[in-house]
PDB file of C-alpha atoms in Angstrom:
ATOM      1  CA  MET A  96      98.515  50.295  90.981  1.00 90.00           C
ATOM      2  CA  ARG A  97     100.309  53.515  90.180  1.00 88.00           C
ATOM      3  CA  ALA A  98     103.709  52.352  92.308  1.00 90.00           C
ATOM      4  CA  ALA A  99     103.816  49.197  90.369  1.00 93.00           C
ATOM      5  CA  PHE A 100     103.389  50.672  86.997  1.00 94.00           C
ATOM      6  CA  VAL A 101     106.215  53.376  87.700  1.00 95.00           C
ATOM      7  CA  GLU A 102     108.410  50.832  89.322  1.00 96.00           C
ATOM      8  CA  THR A 103     107.992  48.275  86.652  1.00 96.00           C
ATOM      9  CA  LEU A 104     108.158  50.724  83.590  1.00 96.00           C
ATOM     10  CA  THR A 105     111.703  52.033  85.341  1.00 97.00           C
ATOM     11  CA  ALA A 106     113.188  48.874  85.577  1.00 97.00           C
ATOM     12  CA  LEU A 107     111.913  47.806  82.172  1.00 97.00           C
ATOM     13  CA  ALA A 108     113.535  51.162  80.643  1.00 97.00           C
ATOM     14  CA  GLU A 109     116.298  50.508  82.338  1.00 97.00           C
ATOM     15  CA  ARG A 110     117.003  47.261  80.293  1.00 95.00           C
ATOM     16  CA  ASP A 111     115.207  48.577  76.804  1.00 97.00           C
ATOM     17  CA  PRO A 112     115.969  52.329  75.591  1.00 97.00           C
ATOM     18  CA  ARG A 113     113.039  51.868  73.176  1.00 97.00           C
ATOM     19  CA  VAL A 114     110.764  52.879  76.400  1.00 97.00           C
ATOM     20  CA  VAL A 115     109.319  56.162  76.573  1.00 98.00           C
ATOM     21  CA  LEU A 116     106.890  57.601  79.039  1.00 97.00           C
ATOM     22  CA  MET A 117     103.892  60.275  77.904  1.00 97.00           C
ATOM     23  CA  THR A 118     101.586  61.868  80.411  1.00 96.00           C
ATOM     24  CA  GLY A 119      98.842  64.129  79.829  1.00 91.00           C
ATOM     25  CA  ASP A 120      99.546  66.678  82.705  1.00 91.00           C
ATOM     26  CA  LEU A 121      98.950  64.016  85.310  1.00 86.00           C
ATOM     27  CA  GLY A 122     100.984  61.869  87.517  1.00 82.00           C
ATOM     28  CA  PHE A 123     102.681  64.141  89.708  1.00 86.00           C
ATOM     29  CA  ASN A 124     104.398  62.822  92.527  1.00 85.00           C
ATOM     30  CA  MET A 125     104.001  59.586  90.888  1.00 88.00           C
ATOM     31  CA  LEU A 126     105.725  59.615  87.530  1.00 93.00           C
ATOM     32  CA  GLU A 127     109.061  61.559  88.738  1.00 93.00           C
ATOM     33  CA  PRO A 128     111.048  58.446  89.503  1.00 94.00           C
ATOM     34  CA  PHE A 129     110.815  57.811  85.661  1.00 96.00           C
ATOM     35  CA  ALA A 130     110.988  61.437  84.490  1.00 95.00           C
ATOM     36  CA  GLU A 131     114.119  61.906  86.652  1.00 95.00           C
ATOM     37  CA  ARG A 132     116.141  59.074  85.702  1.00 96.00           C
ATOM     38  CA  PHE A 133     114.975  59.118  82.104  1.00 97.00           C
ATOM     39  CA  PRO A 134     114.613  62.901  81.182  1.00 96.00           C
ATOM     40  CA  ASP A 135     114.915  62.465  77.860  1.00 96.00           C
ATOM     41  CA  ARG A 136     112.313  59.728  77.246  1.00 97.00           C
ATOM     42  CA  PHE A 137     109.855  61.426  79.186  1.00 97.00           C
ATOM     43  CA  PHE A 138     107.180  64.004  77.609  1.00 96.00           C
ATOM     44  CA  ASN A 139     104.567  65.927  79.326  1.00 95.00           C
ATOM     45  CA  VAL A 140     102.355  66.799  76.228  1.00 94.00           C
ATOM     46  CA  GLY A 141      99.570  68.803  78.038  1.00 92.00           C
ATOM     47  CA  VAL A 142      95.661  68.199  78.308  1.00 92.00           C
ATOM     48  CA  ALA A 143      95.293  66.771  74.617  1.00 93.00           C
ATOM     49  CA  GLU A 144      94.781  63.076  74.715  1.00 94.00           C
ATOM     50  CA  GLN A 145      94.216  62.915  70.893  1.00 95.00           C
ATOM     51  CA  ASN A 146      97.396  64.391  70.052  1.00 96.00           C
ATOM     52  CA  MET A 147      98.880  62.188  72.894  1.00 97.00           C
ATOM     53  CA  VAL A 148      97.912  59.360  70.873  1.00 97.00           C
ATOM     54  CA  GLY A 149      99.105  60.843  67.958  1.00 97.00           C
ATOM     55  CA  VAL A 150     102.416  61.244  68.615  1.00 97.00           C
ATOM     56  CA  ALA A 151     102.511  58.185  70.578  1.00 98.00           C
ATOM     57  CA  THR A 152     101.680  56.293  67.139  1.00 98.00           C
ATOM     58  CA  GLY A 153     104.421  57.976  65.152  1.00 97.00           C
ATOM     59  CA  LEU A 154     106.880  57.298  67.658  1.00 98.00           C
ATOM     60  CA  ALA A 155     106.013  53.630  67.774  1.00 98.00           C
ATOM     61  CA  GLU A 156     105.934  53.783  64.301  1.00 97.00           C
ATOM     62  CA  SER A 157     109.465  54.973  64.459  1.00 97.00           C
ATOM     63  CA  GLY A 158     110.427  51.687  66.750  1.00 97.00           C
ATOM     64  CA  LEU A 159     109.551  52.978  70.064  1.00 98.00           C
ATOM     65  CA  ILE A 160     107.218  51.718  72.883  1.00 98.00           C
ATOM     66  CA  PRO A 161     105.230  54.749  73.978  1.00 98.00           C
ATOM     67  CA  TYR A 162     103.186  54.375  76.999  1.00 98.00           C
ATOM     68  CA  VAL A 163     100.545  57.274  77.356  1.00 97.00           C
ATOM     69  CA  TYR A 164      99.578  57.741  80.861  1.00 96.00           C
ATOM     70  CA  SER A 165      96.162  59.557  82.044  1.00 95.00           C
ATOM     71  CA  ILE A 166      92.902  58.906  84.004  1.00 95.00           C
ATOM     72  CA  ALA A 167      91.259  56.329  82.487  1.00 95.00           C
ATOM     73  CA  THR A 168      88.508  57.954  80.763  1.00 95.00           C
ATOM     74  CA  PHE A 169      90.321  60.487  79.303  1.00 95.00           C
ATOM     75  CA  ALA A 170      92.948  57.857  78.356  1.00 95.00           C
ATOM     76  CA  THR A 171      90.566  56.052  76.189  1.00 96.00           C
ATOM     77  CA  MET A 172      87.141  57.889  75.147  1.00 95.00           C
ATOM     78  CA  ARG A 173      88.518  61.223  74.593  1.00 94.00           C
ATOM     79  CA  PRO A 174      91.472  59.755  72.055  1.00 96.00           C
ATOM     80  CA  TYR A 175      89.118  57.014  70.783  1.00 97.00           C
ATOM     81  CA  GLU A 176      89.304  57.494  67.254  1.00 97.00           C
ATOM     82  CA  PHE A 177      92.813  58.630  67.111  1.00 97.00           C
ATOM     83  CA  ILE A 178      93.552  54.885  68.986  1.00 98.00           C
ATOM     84  CA  ARG A 179      91.535  53.056  66.112  1.00 97.00           C
ATOM     85  CA  ASN A 180      93.057  54.848  63.286  1.00 97.00           C
ATOM     86  CA  GLY A 181      96.682  54.930  64.782  1.00 97.00           C
ATOM     87  CA  PRO A 182      97.806  52.184  66.920  1.00 98.00           C
ATOM     88  CA  VAL A 183      95.013  49.422  66.151  1.00 98.00           C
ATOM     89  CA  LEU A 184      94.504  49.768  62.440  1.00 97.00           C
ATOM     90  CA  HIS A 185      98.478  49.665  61.744  1.00 97.00           C
ATOM     91  CA  GLN A 186      99.309  47.072  65.144  1.00 97.00           C
ATOM     92  CA  LEU A 187     101.420  49.359  66.794  1.00 98.00           C
ATOM     93  CA  PRO A 188     103.133  48.584  70.252  1.00 98.00           C
ATOM     94  CA  VAL A 189     101.383  52.019  71.989  1.00 98.00           C
ATOM     95  CA  ARG A 190     100.337  51.307  75.561  1.00 98.00           C
ATOM     96  CA  ILE A 191      97.358  52.952  76.738  1.00 97.00           C
ATOM     97  CA  VAL A 192      97.587  53.309  80.524  1.00 97.00           C
ATOM     98  CA  GLY A 193      94.265  54.540  82.131  1.00 96.00           C
ATOM     99  CA  MET A 194      93.964  55.088  85.899  1.00 95.00           C
ATOM    100  CA  GLY A 195      91.502  54.670  87.991  1.00 92.00           C
ATOM    101  CA  GLY A 196      88.835  52.527  86.265  1.00 88.00           C
ATOM    102  CA  GLY A 197      84.801  52.470  87.120  1.00 90.00           C
ATOM    103  CA  PHE A 198      84.067  55.244  89.651  1.00 87.00           C
ATOM    104  CA  GLU A 199      87.205  55.225  91.339  1.00 86.00           C
ATOM    105  CA  TYR A 200      87.141  59.060  91.164  1.00 86.00           C
ATOM    106  CA  GLY A 201      84.304  59.157  92.667  1.00 77.00           C
ATOM    107  CA  ASN A 202      84.209  62.862  94.362  1.00 83.00           C
ATOM    108  CA  ASN A 203      85.192  64.067  91.159  1.00 84.00           C
ATOM    109  CA  GLY A 204      81.966  63.539  88.989  1.00 83.00           C
ATOM    110  CA  ALA A 205      80.655  61.256  85.922  1.00 84.00           C
ATOM    111  CA  THR A 206      82.843  63.224  83.899  1.00 86.00           C
ATOM    112  CA  HIS A 207      85.956  61.569  85.728  1.00 88.00           C
ATOM    113  CA  TYR A 208      84.000  57.574  85.804  1.00 89.00           C
ATOM    114  CA  SER A 209      85.426  55.651  83.138  1.00 91.00           C
ATOM    115  CA  LEU A 210      82.345  53.300  82.911  1.00 94.00           C
ATOM    116  CA  GLU A 211      82.688  52.105  79.284  1.00 95.00           C
ATOM    117  CA  ASP A 212      86.320  51.882  78.304  1.00 97.00           C
ATOM    118  CA  VAL A 213      86.522  47.806  78.475  1.00 97.00           C
ATOM    119  CA  GLY A 214      83.494  47.676  76.091  1.00 97.00           C
ATOM    120  CA  ILE A 215      84.729  49.889  73.571  1.00 96.00           C
ATOM    121  CA  LEU A 216      88.248  48.756  73.456  1.00 97.00           C
ATOM    122  CA  ARG A 217      87.202  45.286  73.670  1.00 96.00           C
ATOM    123  CA  MET A 218      85.645  45.813  70.120  1.00 96.00           C
ATOM    124  CA  GLN A 219      88.772  47.047  68.511  1.00 96.00           C
ATOM    125  CA  ARG A 220      90.241  43.336  67.562  1.00 91.00           C
ATOM    126  CA  GLY A 221      94.327  43.407  67.715  1.00 94.00           C
ATOM    127  CA  LEU A 222      93.868  45.800  71.062  1.00 98.00           C
ATOM    128  CA  THR A 223      94.462  43.766  74.064  1.00 98.00           C
ATOM    129  CA  VAL A 224      92.770  45.089  77.278  1.00 98.00           C
ATOM    130  CA  ILE A 225      94.417  44.265  80.441  1.00 98.00           C
ATOM    131  CA  VAL A 226      92.864  44.484  84.021  1.00 98.00           C
ATOM    132  CA  PRO A 227      94.697  43.410  86.893  1.00 97.00           C
ATOM    133  CA  ALA A 228      93.477  42.034  90.095  1.00 96.00           C
ATOM    134  CA  ASP A 229      95.833  43.659  92.290  1.00 95.00           C
ATOM    135  CA  ASP A 230      99.764  45.202  92.243  1.00 95.00           C
ATOM    136  CA  ALA A 231     101.367  42.011  91.918  1.00 95.00           C
ATOM    137  CA  HIS A 232      99.266  40.944  88.906  1.00 96.00           C
ATOM    138  CA  ALA A 233     100.029  44.506  87.470  1.00 96.00           C
ATOM    139  CA  ARG A 234     103.575  43.829  87.637  1.00 96.00           C
ATOM    140  CA  ASP A 235     103.000  40.606  86.270  1.00 96.00           C
ATOM    141  CA  ALA A 236     101.045  41.680  83.580  1.00 96.00           C
ATOM    142  CA  PHE A 237     103.626  44.920  82.505  1.00 96.00           C
ATOM    143  CA  GLU A 238     106.649  42.416  82.481  1.00 95.00           C
ATOM    144  CA  GLN A 239     104.399  39.829  80.617  1.00 95.00           C
ATOM    145  CA  THR A 240     103.387  41.821  77.925  1.00 96.00           C
ATOM    146  CA  TYR A 241     105.434  45.177  77.180  1.00 90.00           C
ATOM    147  CA  ALA A 242     107.077  43.771  74.502  1.00 92.00           C
ATOM    148  CA  LEU A 243     104.209  42.355  72.538  1.00 95.00           C
ATOM    149  CA  PRO A 244     103.742  43.849  69.112  1.00 95.00           C
ATOM    150  CA  ARG A 245     100.526  45.226  69.281  1.00 96.00           C
ATOM    151  CA  PRO A 246      98.616  48.248  71.013  1.00 98.00           C
ATOM    152  CA  ILE A 247      97.663  47.374  74.604  1.00 98.00           C
ATOM    153  CA  TYR A 248      95.376  49.053  77.332  1.00 98.00           C
ATOM    154  CA  TYR A 249      95.766  48.626  81.050  1.00 98.00           C
ATOM    155  CA  ARG A 250      92.925  49.696  83.108  1.00 97.00           C
ATOM    156  CA  LEU A 251      94.369  50.392  86.229  1.00 96.00           C
ATOM    157  CA  SER A 252      92.742  50.627  90.197  1.00 92.00           C
ATOM    158  CA  LYS A 253      93.910  53.449  92.512  1.00 86.00           C
ATOM    159  CA  GLY A 254      93.767  50.878  95.357  1.00 77.00           C
ATOM    160  CA  SER A 255      93.456  47.156  95.519  1.00 74.00           C
ATOM    161  CA  GLN A 256      93.542  44.387  97.430  1.00 85.00           C
ATOM    162  CA  GLN A 257      95.767  41.096  97.105  1.00 91.00           C
ATOM    163  CA  ILE A 258      94.208  38.374  95.141  1.00 91.00           C
ATOM    164  CA  PRO A 259      95.542  34.955  95.731  1.00 92.00           C
ATOM    165  CA  GLY A 260      96.814  33.550  92.398  1.00 91.00           C
ATOM    166  CA  ASP A 261      99.105  34.965  89.217  1.00 93.00           C
ATOM    167  CA  PHE A 262      98.340  36.896  86.157  1.00 96.00           C
ATOM    168  CA  GLU A 263      98.317  35.195  83.022  1.00 96.00           C
ATOM    169  CA  LEU A 264      97.406  36.335  79.546  1.00 97.00           C
ATOM    170  CA  GLY A 265      94.240  35.403  78.423  1.00 97.00           C
ATOM    171  CA  ARG A 266      93.908  33.092  81.117  1.00 97.00           C
ATOM    172  CA  LEU A 267      91.426  33.142  84.234  1.00 97.00           C
ATOM    173  CA  THR A 268      92.487  33.089  87.550  1.00 95.00           C
ATOM    174  CA  THR A 269      90.717  31.654  90.364  1.00 97.00           C
ATOM    175  CA  PRO A 270      91.341  32.173  93.898  1.00 96.00           C
ATOM    176  CA  ARG A 271      88.301  30.285  95.193  1.00 96.00           C
ATOM    177  CA  SER A 272      85.991  26.909  94.355  1.00 96.00           C
ATOM    178  CA  GLY A 273      82.659  26.149  94.706  1.00 95.00           C
ATOM    179  CA  GLY A 274      80.018  24.108  93.541  1.00 93.00           C
ATOM    180  CA  ASP A 275      76.716  25.904  93.861  1.00 94.00           C
ATOM    181  CA  ILE A 276      77.873  29.491  91.913  1.00 97.00           C
ATOM    182  CA  ALA A 277      80.295  31.312  90.239  1.00 98.00           C
ATOM    183  CA  LEU A 278      80.877  34.913  91.061  1.00 98.00           C
ATOM    184  CA  ILE A 279      83.043  36.081  88.132  1.00 98.00           C
ATOM    185  CA  ALA A 280      85.072  39.401  88.760  1.00 98.00           C
ATOM    186  CA  LEU A 281      86.894  42.047  86.715  1.00 97.00           C
ATOM    187  CA  GLY A 282      90.115  42.517  87.973  1.00 96.00           C
ATOM    188  CA  PRO A 283      89.987  44.386  91.073  1.00 95.00           C
ATOM    189  CA  THR A 284      86.190  43.454  92.100  1.00 96.00           C
ATOM    190  CA  ALA A 285      87.869  39.904  92.537  1.00 96.00           C
ATOM    191  CA  SER A 286      88.520  41.370  96.147  1.00 95.00           C
ATOM    192  CA  ASP A 287      84.403  42.281  96.452  1.00 96.00           C
ATOM    193  CA  ALA A 288      83.079  39.269  94.960  1.00 97.00           C
ATOM    194  CA  LEU A 289      85.600  37.216  97.225  1.00 97.00           C
ATOM    195  CA  ALA A 290      83.905  38.902 100.556  1.00 97.00           C
ATOM    196  CA  ALA A 291      80.737  38.535  98.997  1.00 98.00           C
ATOM    197  CA  ALA A 292      81.698  34.524  98.706  1.00 97.00           C
ATOM    198  CA  GLU A 293      82.392  34.470 102.232  1.00 97.00           C
ATOM    199  CA  GLN A 294      79.162  35.683 102.918  1.00 97.00           C
ATOM    200  CA  LEU A 295      77.614  33.322 100.873  1.00 96.00           C
ATOM    201  CA  SER A 296      79.648  30.231 102.259  1.00 96.00           C
ATOM    202  CA  ALA A 297      77.698  31.496 106.006  1.00 96.00           C
ATOM    203  CA  GLN A 298      74.307  30.892 103.945  1.00 92.00           C
ATOM    204  CA  GLY A 299      75.349  27.633 102.927  1.00 92.00           C
ATOM    205  CA  VAL A 300      76.253  28.179  99.595  1.00 93.00           C
ATOM    206  CA  GLU A 301      79.469  27.649  97.968  1.00 95.00           C
ATOM    207  CA  ALA A 302      80.673  30.334  95.683  1.00 97.00           C
ATOM    208  CA  THR A 303      83.814  29.816  92.943  1.00 97.00           C
ATOM    209  CA  VAL A 304      85.441  33.242  92.561  1.00 98.00           C
ATOM    210  CA  ALA A 305      86.950  33.797  88.529  1.00 98.00           C
ATOM    211  CA  VAL A 306      88.631  36.978  87.839  1.00 98.00           C
ATOM    212  CA  VAL A 307      88.724  37.772  84.399  1.00 98.00           C
ATOM    213  CA  GLU A 308      92.175  40.352  83.800  1.00 98.00           C
ATOM    214  CA  SER A 309      92.134  40.557  80.249  1.00 97.00           C
ATOM    215  CA  PHE A 310      90.200  40.618  76.891  1.00 98.00           C
ATOM    216  CA  ASN A 311      91.470  39.818  73.210  1.00 97.00           C
ATOM    217  CA  PRO A 312      92.856  37.350  74.304  1.00 97.00           C
ATOM    218  CA  SER A 313      89.955  36.708  76.331  1.00 97.00           C
ATOM    219  CA  PRO A 314      89.563  33.661  78.684  1.00 98.00           C
ATOM    220  CA  VAL A 315      87.116  31.639  76.950  1.00 98.00           C
ATOM    221  CA  ALA A 316      87.919  28.341  77.239  1.00 98.00           C
ATOM    222  CA  ASP A 317      88.680  28.809  80.941  1.00 98.00           C
ATOM    223  CA  LEU A 318      85.211  30.747  81.030  1.00 98.00           C
ATOM    224  CA  ALA A 319      83.417  27.898  79.688  1.00 98.00           C
ATOM    225  CA  GLU A 320      84.924  25.385  81.876  1.00 97.00           C
ATOM    226  CA  VAL A 321      83.911  27.191  84.966  1.00 98.00           C
ATOM    227  CA  LEU A 322      80.308  27.934  83.975  1.00 98.00           C
ATOM    228  CA  ALA A 323      79.651  24.411  82.749  1.00 97.00           C
ATOM    229  CA  GLY A 324      80.347  23.213  86.241  1.00 95.00           C
ATOM    230  CA  VAL A 325      78.051  25.383  88.080  1.00 96.00           C
ATOM    231  CA  PRO A 326      74.136  26.269  87.698  1.00 96.00           C
ATOM    232  CA  TYR A 327      74.567  29.676  88.391  1.00 97.00           C
ATOM    233  CA  ALA A 328      76.734  33.206  87.669  1.00 98.00           C
ATOM    234  CA  VAL A 329      77.025  36.098  88.343  1.00 98.00           C
ATOM    235  CA  SER A 330      79.478  38.767  86.687  1.00 98.00           C
ATOM    236  CA  VAL A 331      81.060  41.569  88.842  1.00 98.00           C
ATOM    237  CA  GLU A 332      82.374  44.601  87.217  1.00 97.00           C
ATOM    238  CA  SER A 333      82.777  48.213  87.677  1.00 95.00           C
ATOM    239  CA  HIS A 334      81.523  49.045  84.305  1.00 96.00           C
ATOM    240  CA  LEU A 335      78.282  49.208  82.296  1.00 96.00           C
ATOM    241  CA  VAL A 336      76.751  45.694  82.101  1.00 94.00           C
ATOM    242  CA  ASP A 337      76.803  46.361  78.537  1.00 92.00           C
ATOM    243  CA  GLY A 338      79.879  45.367  76.339  1.00 95.00           C
ATOM    244  CA  GLY A 339      82.118  44.335  79.197  1.00 96.00           C
ATOM    245  CA  LEU A 340      82.631  41.449  81.542  1.00 97.00           C
ATOM    246  CA  GLY A 341      79.017  40.928  81.527  1.00 97.00           C
ATOM    247  CA  THR A 342      78.694  40.719  78.066  1.00 97.00           C
ATOM    248  CA  LEU A 343      81.785  38.216  77.660  1.00 98.00           C
ATOM    249  CA  VAL A 344      79.921  35.682  79.955  1.00 98.00           C
ATOM    250  CA  SER A 345      76.972  36.063  78.112  1.00 98.00           C
ATOM    251  CA  GLU A 346      78.710  35.250  74.851  1.00 97.00           C
ATOM    252  CA  VAL A 347      80.274  32.322  76.502  1.00 98.00           C
ATOM    253  CA  ILE A 348      77.482  30.956  78.044  1.00 98.00           C
ATOM    254  CA  ALA A 349      75.320  31.406  74.499  1.00 98.00           C
ATOM    255  CA  GLU A 350      78.240  30.240  72.354  1.00 97.00           C
ATOM    256  CA  HIS A 351      78.888  26.991  74.230  1.00 98.00           C
ATOM    257  CA  GLY A 352      75.015  25.858  74.421  1.00 97.00           C
ATOM    258  CA  LEU A 353      75.742  26.306  78.369  1.00 98.00           C
ATOM    259  CA  PRO A 354      72.529  26.247  80.885  1.00 96.00           C
ATOM    260  CA  THR A 355      73.763  28.181  83.128  1.00 96.00           C
ATOM    261  CA  ARG A 356      71.792  30.998  84.581  1.00 96.00           C
ATOM    262  CA  LEU A 357      73.547  34.439  84.384  1.00 97.00           C
ATOM    263  CA  ARG A 358      73.082  37.895  86.420  1.00 96.00           C
ATOM    264  CA  ARG A 359      75.070  40.882  85.727  1.00 97.00           C
ATOM    265  CA  CYS A 360      76.331  43.322  88.626  1.00 96.00           C
ATOM    266  CA  GLY A 361      77.515  46.475  87.229  1.00 96.00           C
ATOM    267  CA  LEU A 362      75.708  49.770  86.292  1.00 93.00           C
ATOM    268  CA  ALA A 363      72.246  49.895  84.221  1.00 91.00           C
ATOM    269  CA  ASP A 364      72.938  53.361  83.228  1.00 89.00           C
ATOM    270  CA  LEU A 365      75.149  56.295  83.505  1.00 87.00           C
ATOM    271  CA  PRO A 366      75.224  57.679  87.191  1.00 85.00           C
ATOM    272  CA  ARG A 367      73.822  60.911  86.543  1.00 84.00           C
ATOM    273  CA  GLY A 368      74.114  63.693  89.493  1.00 82.00           C
ATOM    274  CA  THR A 369      75.535  60.959  91.663  1.00 85.00           C
ATOM    275  CA  THR A 370      78.761  61.555  93.386  1.00 88.00           C
ATOM    276  CA  GLY A 371      80.427  60.275  96.764  1.00 89.00           C
ATOM    277  CA  SER A 372      83.215  58.154  98.015  1.00 89.00           C
ATOM    278  CA  LEU A 373      84.200  54.627  96.694  1.00 89.00           C
ATOM    279  CA  ALA A 374      82.345  52.663  99.352  1.00 90.00           C
ATOM    280  CA  PHE A 375      79.465  54.792  98.749  1.00 92.00           C
ATOM    281  CA  LEU A 376      78.963  54.222  94.548  1.00 91.00           C
ATOM    282  CA  LYS A 377      79.628  50.468  95.352  1.00 92.00           C
ATOM    283  CA  GLU A 378      76.535  50.350  97.787  1.00 92.00           C
ATOM    284  CA  GLU A 379      74.465  52.810  95.709  1.00 90.00           C
ATOM    285  CA  PHE A 380      75.040  50.623  92.532  1.00 92.00           C
ATOM    286  CA  GLY A 381      75.122  46.901  93.793  1.00 93.00           C
ATOM    287  CA  LEU A 382      78.979  46.740  93.660  1.00 95.00           C
ATOM    288  CA  SER A 383      79.416  46.307  97.525  1.00 96.00           C
ATOM    289  CA  PRO A 384      79.896  42.557  98.885  1.00 97.00           C
ATOM    290  CA  SER A 385      77.005  42.614 100.530  1.00 96.00           C
ATOM    291  CA  ALA A 386      75.206  43.642  97.348  1.00 96.00           C
ATOM    292  CA  ILE A 387      76.536  41.194  95.324  1.00 97.00           C
ATOM    293  CA  ALA A 388      76.209  38.133  98.013  1.00 97.00           C
ATOM    294  CA  GLY A 389      72.132  39.554  97.714  1.00 96.00           C
ATOM    295  CA  THR A 390      71.988  39.901  93.831  1.00 96.00           C
ATOM    296  CA  ALA A 391      73.415  35.883  94.205  1.00 96.00           C
ATOM    297  CA  THR A 392      71.032  34.946  96.436  1.00 95.00           C
ATOM    298  CA  SER A 393      68.157  36.311  94.752  1.00 93.00           C
ATOM    299  CA  LEU A 394      69.084  34.607  91.353  1.00 92.00           C
ATOM    300  CA  VAL A 395      69.223  31.056  93.017  1.00 87.00           C
ATOM    301  CA  ALA A 396      65.786  31.969  94.733  1.00 85.00           C
ATOM    302  CA  SER A 397      64.083  33.115  91.566  1.00 80.00           C
ATOM    303  CA  ALA A 398      65.517  30.043  90.067  1.00 67.00           C
ATOM    304  CA  ARG A 399      63.520  27.690  92.425  1.00 64.00           C
ATOM    305  CA  ARG A 400      60.476  29.298  92.277  1.00 58.00           C
TER     306      ARG A 400
END
């Protein structure tokens, strides 16, 4: 999604002189198209994410729309207080762009795993959180939301597979329908959920796959409708099971009085000392298609005992 981000942002900057881009000394061989086209609107502030958000808050206060770019964990947890006390409290249009959510920087180790970002940021009311499912959805999200008068966090993926459907802020994307179980996926984990649904179908279990791509606004009404139509649901997220998608789905089930039985696929704890490829980590932490299908099968089996 990096290319989608830079291409879309450069096009937005062509028509809106308020758009500026800041980086925490990252994005080499990626951000140059913007930097070369708009050298007076591009700033490398160095490895100083707190200050980057502070400067962006000031730029937004003066009428600009600053985008701050870093690896997801550094873009969110390091400057968390600055995000809260700056653009969130003052409702300023700072755009925080976090690259490589979850454990996409697998070989870099746990310091680079962004597994709490969605949870801690969706708690900040007035901050919209967007997790696009694929490149096309990311482009749609940037176009639809760049002029919103409030702060936004975009959690982008380093690589993603094409997902049917369109991004719409605050709505659910539903690329597959089935009446036995719902697999509720966060952003780019939709491709794994779709692959899991195909495995389940081969076993005679038909699954709906629904994709959550935004919080604040969250697709609460759409989720309630999907969950009301199935007896079982599995949430799928490259994130801790607390605070993020699984918690949102739990809230919808509880607050709407739904009988749907839920199991959450995600990380129960930080992966201390575990590194490796993205494929290895997905298998290790139950987020591969076969692991998701296995969780769904065990949920149905346990409910029938």
